[in-house]
Coordinates of C-alpha atoms in Angstrom, one line a residue:
X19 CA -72.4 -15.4 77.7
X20 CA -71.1 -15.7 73.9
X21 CA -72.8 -14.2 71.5
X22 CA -75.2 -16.5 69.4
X23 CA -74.1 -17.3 66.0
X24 CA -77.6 -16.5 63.4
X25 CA -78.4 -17.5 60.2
X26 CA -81.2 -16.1 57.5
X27 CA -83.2 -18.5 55.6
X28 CA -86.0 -17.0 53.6
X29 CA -86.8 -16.4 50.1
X30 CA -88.1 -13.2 50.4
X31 CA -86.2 -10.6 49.8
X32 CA -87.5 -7.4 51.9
X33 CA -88.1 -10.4 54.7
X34 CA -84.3 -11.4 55.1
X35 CA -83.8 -7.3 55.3
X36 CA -86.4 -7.1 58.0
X37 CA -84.9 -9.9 59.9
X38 CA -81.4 -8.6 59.8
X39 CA -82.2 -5.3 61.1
X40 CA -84.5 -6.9 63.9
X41 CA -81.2 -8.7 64.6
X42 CA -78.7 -5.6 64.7
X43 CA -80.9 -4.6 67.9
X44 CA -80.0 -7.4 69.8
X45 CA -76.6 -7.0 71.4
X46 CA -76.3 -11.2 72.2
X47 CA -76.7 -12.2 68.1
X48 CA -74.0 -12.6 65.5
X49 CA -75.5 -12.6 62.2
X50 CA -73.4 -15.5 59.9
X51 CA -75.5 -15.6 56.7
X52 CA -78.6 -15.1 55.0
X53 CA -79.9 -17.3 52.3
X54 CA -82.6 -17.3 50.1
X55 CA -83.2 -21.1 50.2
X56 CA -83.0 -24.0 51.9
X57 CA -79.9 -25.8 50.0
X58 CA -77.5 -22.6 50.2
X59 CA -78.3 -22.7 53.9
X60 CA -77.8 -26.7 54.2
X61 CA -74.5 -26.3 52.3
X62 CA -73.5 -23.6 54.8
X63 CA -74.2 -26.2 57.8
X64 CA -72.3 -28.5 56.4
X65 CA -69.6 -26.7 57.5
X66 CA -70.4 -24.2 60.3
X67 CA -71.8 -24.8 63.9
X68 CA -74.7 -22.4 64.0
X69 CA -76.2 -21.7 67.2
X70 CA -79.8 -20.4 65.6
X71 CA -82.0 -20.3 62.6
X72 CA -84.5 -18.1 61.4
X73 CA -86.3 -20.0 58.7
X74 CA -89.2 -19.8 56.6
X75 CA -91.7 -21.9 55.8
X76 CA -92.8 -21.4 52.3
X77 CA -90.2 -21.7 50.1
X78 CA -89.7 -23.3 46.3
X79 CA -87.9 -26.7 45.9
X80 CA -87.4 -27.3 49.5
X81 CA -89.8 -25.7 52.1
X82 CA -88.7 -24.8 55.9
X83 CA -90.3 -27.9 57.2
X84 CA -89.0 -30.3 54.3
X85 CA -85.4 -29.1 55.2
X86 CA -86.0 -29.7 59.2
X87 CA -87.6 -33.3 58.9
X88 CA -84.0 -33.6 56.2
X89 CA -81.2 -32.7 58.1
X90 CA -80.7 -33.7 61.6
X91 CA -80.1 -30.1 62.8
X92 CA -78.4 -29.3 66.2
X93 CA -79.1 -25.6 66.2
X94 CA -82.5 -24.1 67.5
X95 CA -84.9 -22.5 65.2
X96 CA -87.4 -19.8 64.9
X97 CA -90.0 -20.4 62.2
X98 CA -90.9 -17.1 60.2
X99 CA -94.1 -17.7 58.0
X100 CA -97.0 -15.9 56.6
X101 CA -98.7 -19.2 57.4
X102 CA -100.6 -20.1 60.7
X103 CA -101.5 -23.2 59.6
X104 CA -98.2 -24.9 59.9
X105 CA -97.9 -23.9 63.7
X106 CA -99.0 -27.5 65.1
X107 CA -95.9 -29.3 62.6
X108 CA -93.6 -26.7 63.5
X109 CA -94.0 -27.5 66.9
X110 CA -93.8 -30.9 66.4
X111 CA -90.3 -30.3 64.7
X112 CA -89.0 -29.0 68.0
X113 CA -88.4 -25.5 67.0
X114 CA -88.2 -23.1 69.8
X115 CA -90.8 -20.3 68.3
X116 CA -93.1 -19.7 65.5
X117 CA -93.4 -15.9 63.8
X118 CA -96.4 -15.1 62.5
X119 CA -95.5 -12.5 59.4
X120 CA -95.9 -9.8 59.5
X121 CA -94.3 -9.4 63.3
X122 CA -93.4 -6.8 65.4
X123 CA -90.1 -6.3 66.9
X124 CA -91.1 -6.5 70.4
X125 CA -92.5 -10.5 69.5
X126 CA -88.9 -11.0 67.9
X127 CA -87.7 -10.4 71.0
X128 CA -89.5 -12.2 73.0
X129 CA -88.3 -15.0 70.5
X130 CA -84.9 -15.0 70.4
X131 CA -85.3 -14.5 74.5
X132 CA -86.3 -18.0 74.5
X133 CA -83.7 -18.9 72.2
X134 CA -81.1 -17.2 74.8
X135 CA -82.6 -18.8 77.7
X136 CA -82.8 -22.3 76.3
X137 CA -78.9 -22.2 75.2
X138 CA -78.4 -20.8 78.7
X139 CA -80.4 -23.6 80.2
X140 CA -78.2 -26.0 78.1
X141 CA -75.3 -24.9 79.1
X142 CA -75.8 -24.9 82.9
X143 CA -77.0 -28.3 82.5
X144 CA -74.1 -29.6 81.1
X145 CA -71.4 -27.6 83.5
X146 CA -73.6 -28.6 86.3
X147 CA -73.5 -32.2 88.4
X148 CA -75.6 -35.1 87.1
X149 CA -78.7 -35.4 88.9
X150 CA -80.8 -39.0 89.1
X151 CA -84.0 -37.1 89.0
X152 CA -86.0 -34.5 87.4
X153 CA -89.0 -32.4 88.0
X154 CA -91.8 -32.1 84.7
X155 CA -95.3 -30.0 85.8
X156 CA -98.1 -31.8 84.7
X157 CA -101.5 -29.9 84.9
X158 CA -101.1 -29.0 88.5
X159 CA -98.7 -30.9 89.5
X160 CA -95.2 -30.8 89.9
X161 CA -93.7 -34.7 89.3
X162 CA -90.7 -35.6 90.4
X163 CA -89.1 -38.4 88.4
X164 CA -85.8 -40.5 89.1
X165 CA -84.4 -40.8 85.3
X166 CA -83.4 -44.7 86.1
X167 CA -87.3 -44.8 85.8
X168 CA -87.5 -43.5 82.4
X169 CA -88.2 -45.3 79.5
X170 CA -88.8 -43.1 76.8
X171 CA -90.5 -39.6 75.9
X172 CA -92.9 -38.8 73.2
X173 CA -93.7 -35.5 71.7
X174 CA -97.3 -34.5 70.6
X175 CA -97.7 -31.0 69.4
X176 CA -96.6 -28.4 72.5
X177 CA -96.6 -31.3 75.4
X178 CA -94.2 -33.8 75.9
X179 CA -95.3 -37.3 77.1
X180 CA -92.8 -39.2 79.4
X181 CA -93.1 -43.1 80.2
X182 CA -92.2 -45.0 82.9
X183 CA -92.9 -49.0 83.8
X184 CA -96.2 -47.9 85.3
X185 CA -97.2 -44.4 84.3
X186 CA -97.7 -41.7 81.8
X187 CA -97.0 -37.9 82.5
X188 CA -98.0 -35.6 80.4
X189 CA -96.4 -32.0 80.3
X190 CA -96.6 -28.8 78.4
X191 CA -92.5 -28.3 77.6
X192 CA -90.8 -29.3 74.5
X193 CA -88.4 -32.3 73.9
X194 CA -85.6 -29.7 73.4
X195 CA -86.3 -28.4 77.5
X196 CA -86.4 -32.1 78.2
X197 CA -83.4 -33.2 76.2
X198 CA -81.5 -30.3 77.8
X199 CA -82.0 -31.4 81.2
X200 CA -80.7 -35.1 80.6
X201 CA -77.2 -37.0 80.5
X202 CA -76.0 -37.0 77.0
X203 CA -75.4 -40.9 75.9
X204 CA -77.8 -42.1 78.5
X205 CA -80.7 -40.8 76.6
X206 CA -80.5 -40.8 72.7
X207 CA -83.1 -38.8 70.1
X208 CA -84.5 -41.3 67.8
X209 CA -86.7 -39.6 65.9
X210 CA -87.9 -35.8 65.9
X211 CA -90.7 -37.3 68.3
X212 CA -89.0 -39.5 70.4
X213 CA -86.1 -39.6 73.4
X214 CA -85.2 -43.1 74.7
X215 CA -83.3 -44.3 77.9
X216 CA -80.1 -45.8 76.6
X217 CA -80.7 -48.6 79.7
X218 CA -84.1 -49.5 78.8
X219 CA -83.6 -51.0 75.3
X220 CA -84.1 -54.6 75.2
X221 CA -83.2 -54.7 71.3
X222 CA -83.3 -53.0 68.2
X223 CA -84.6 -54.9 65.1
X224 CA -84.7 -53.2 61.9
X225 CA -85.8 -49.5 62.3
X226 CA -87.4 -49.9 65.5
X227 CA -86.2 -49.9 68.8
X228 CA -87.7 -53.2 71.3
X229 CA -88.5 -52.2 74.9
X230 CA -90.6 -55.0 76.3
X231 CA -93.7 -55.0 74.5
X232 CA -93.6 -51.4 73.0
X233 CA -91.9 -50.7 69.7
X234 CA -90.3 -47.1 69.0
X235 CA -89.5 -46.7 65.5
X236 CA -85.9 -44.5 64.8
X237 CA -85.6 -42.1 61.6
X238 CA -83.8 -42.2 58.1
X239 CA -82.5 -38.9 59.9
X240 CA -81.4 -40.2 63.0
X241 CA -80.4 -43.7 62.2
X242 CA -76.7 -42.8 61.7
X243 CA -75.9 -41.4 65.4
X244 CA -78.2 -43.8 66.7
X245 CA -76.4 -46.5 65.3
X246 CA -73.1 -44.7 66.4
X247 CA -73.8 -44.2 69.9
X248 CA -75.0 -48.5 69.8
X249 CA -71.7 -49.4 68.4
X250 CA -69.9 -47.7 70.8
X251 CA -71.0 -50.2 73.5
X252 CA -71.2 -53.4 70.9
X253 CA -69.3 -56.3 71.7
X254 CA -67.1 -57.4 68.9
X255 CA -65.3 -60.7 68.1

């Protein structure tokens, strides 16, 4: 496995020292950057594929969560704050762990462990063959669900809802896990809370996407590859 690329965004300095020596230890990250806010860092995105970000909550101008819910960022991210409070939003942002300053290095490694084994999750998802179904646990049991049956996925807080024509299953993974398991193009990220079926939408009005009586509204953030992935199949004079 590659190495995965790291940025720094904190404005702190002795934090961003603390967090690149934690990150010298770990043989599979390649520190690209550290940054001291969140506009350096967007600037640097701009033009760099960045596997994962270490990024802090509390910051002036733009805070950690102002710049998630801003950008439509790709990578995976570890929150760093001195702030327990912002856990549930975090969360909610899809972020793949939350550091509670000041931490230890033996709970930064169990953080960027997830980070490895979700990109390595990814990645044999995507070399692997399409399957029609998935399996999600739900309390104690293990669902098996054909992804034709799918209409679209909600997340609320650390469980992910998932809808079908006739049921509800609710299951304690994040929509990153579930968006790694499905065929890209068939199911589209509309918002940071939503994942929709491709198949299932009847129309799309506005900022909101029609499936039979339900209405699933799509982002400021997310509009533009929506939109992109629509046009694609658009029939045109």
């Amino acid at each position: 496995m590659k190495k995965l690329s790291c940025i720094i965004v904190d404005d702190e300095p002795v934090a961003r020292k603390i967090l690149h020596e934690f990150v010298e230890q770990v043989p599979y990250l390649d520190l690209q950057g550290k940054f001291e806010n969140a506009m350096k860092a967007e600037a640097f995105l701009k033009v760099n594929a960045i596997d994962l970000i270490f990024l802090d909550i509390e910051m002036p101008k733009v805070s950690g969560l102002q710049f998630l819910q801003k950008l439509h960022v790709e990578s995976m991210v570890i929150l760093t704050t001195a702030f327990p409070q912002y856990a549930l939003e975090g969360y909610e942002l899809d972020i793949i762990d939350y550091l509670l300053k000041p931490f230890a290095l033996s709970r930064f490694l169990k953080a960027v462990q997830k980070a490895k084994d979700y990109h390595q999750m990814k990645y044999t998802a995507s070399n692997a063959i399409p399957s029609s179904y998935i399996f999600i646990k739900s309390e104690k049991r293990i669902e098996k669900i054909e992804l034709a049956d799918i209409l679209y996925a909600e997340s609320v807080g650390n469980y992910v809802s998932v809808y079908t024509d006739n049921k509800r299953i609710l299951a304690y993974l994040t929509m990153k896990s579930l968006e790694s398991q499905l065929p890209l193009n068939e199911f589209l990220k509309v918002h940071q809370s939503f994942l929709v079926n491709c198949s299932k939408i009847d129309a799309i009005e506005g900022n909101e996407i029609k499936m039979g009586a339900r209405s699933i509204p799509i982002s400021r953030n997310y509009r533009e590859p929506v939109m992109k992935i629509i046009h694609q199949r658009l029939l045109k004079r």
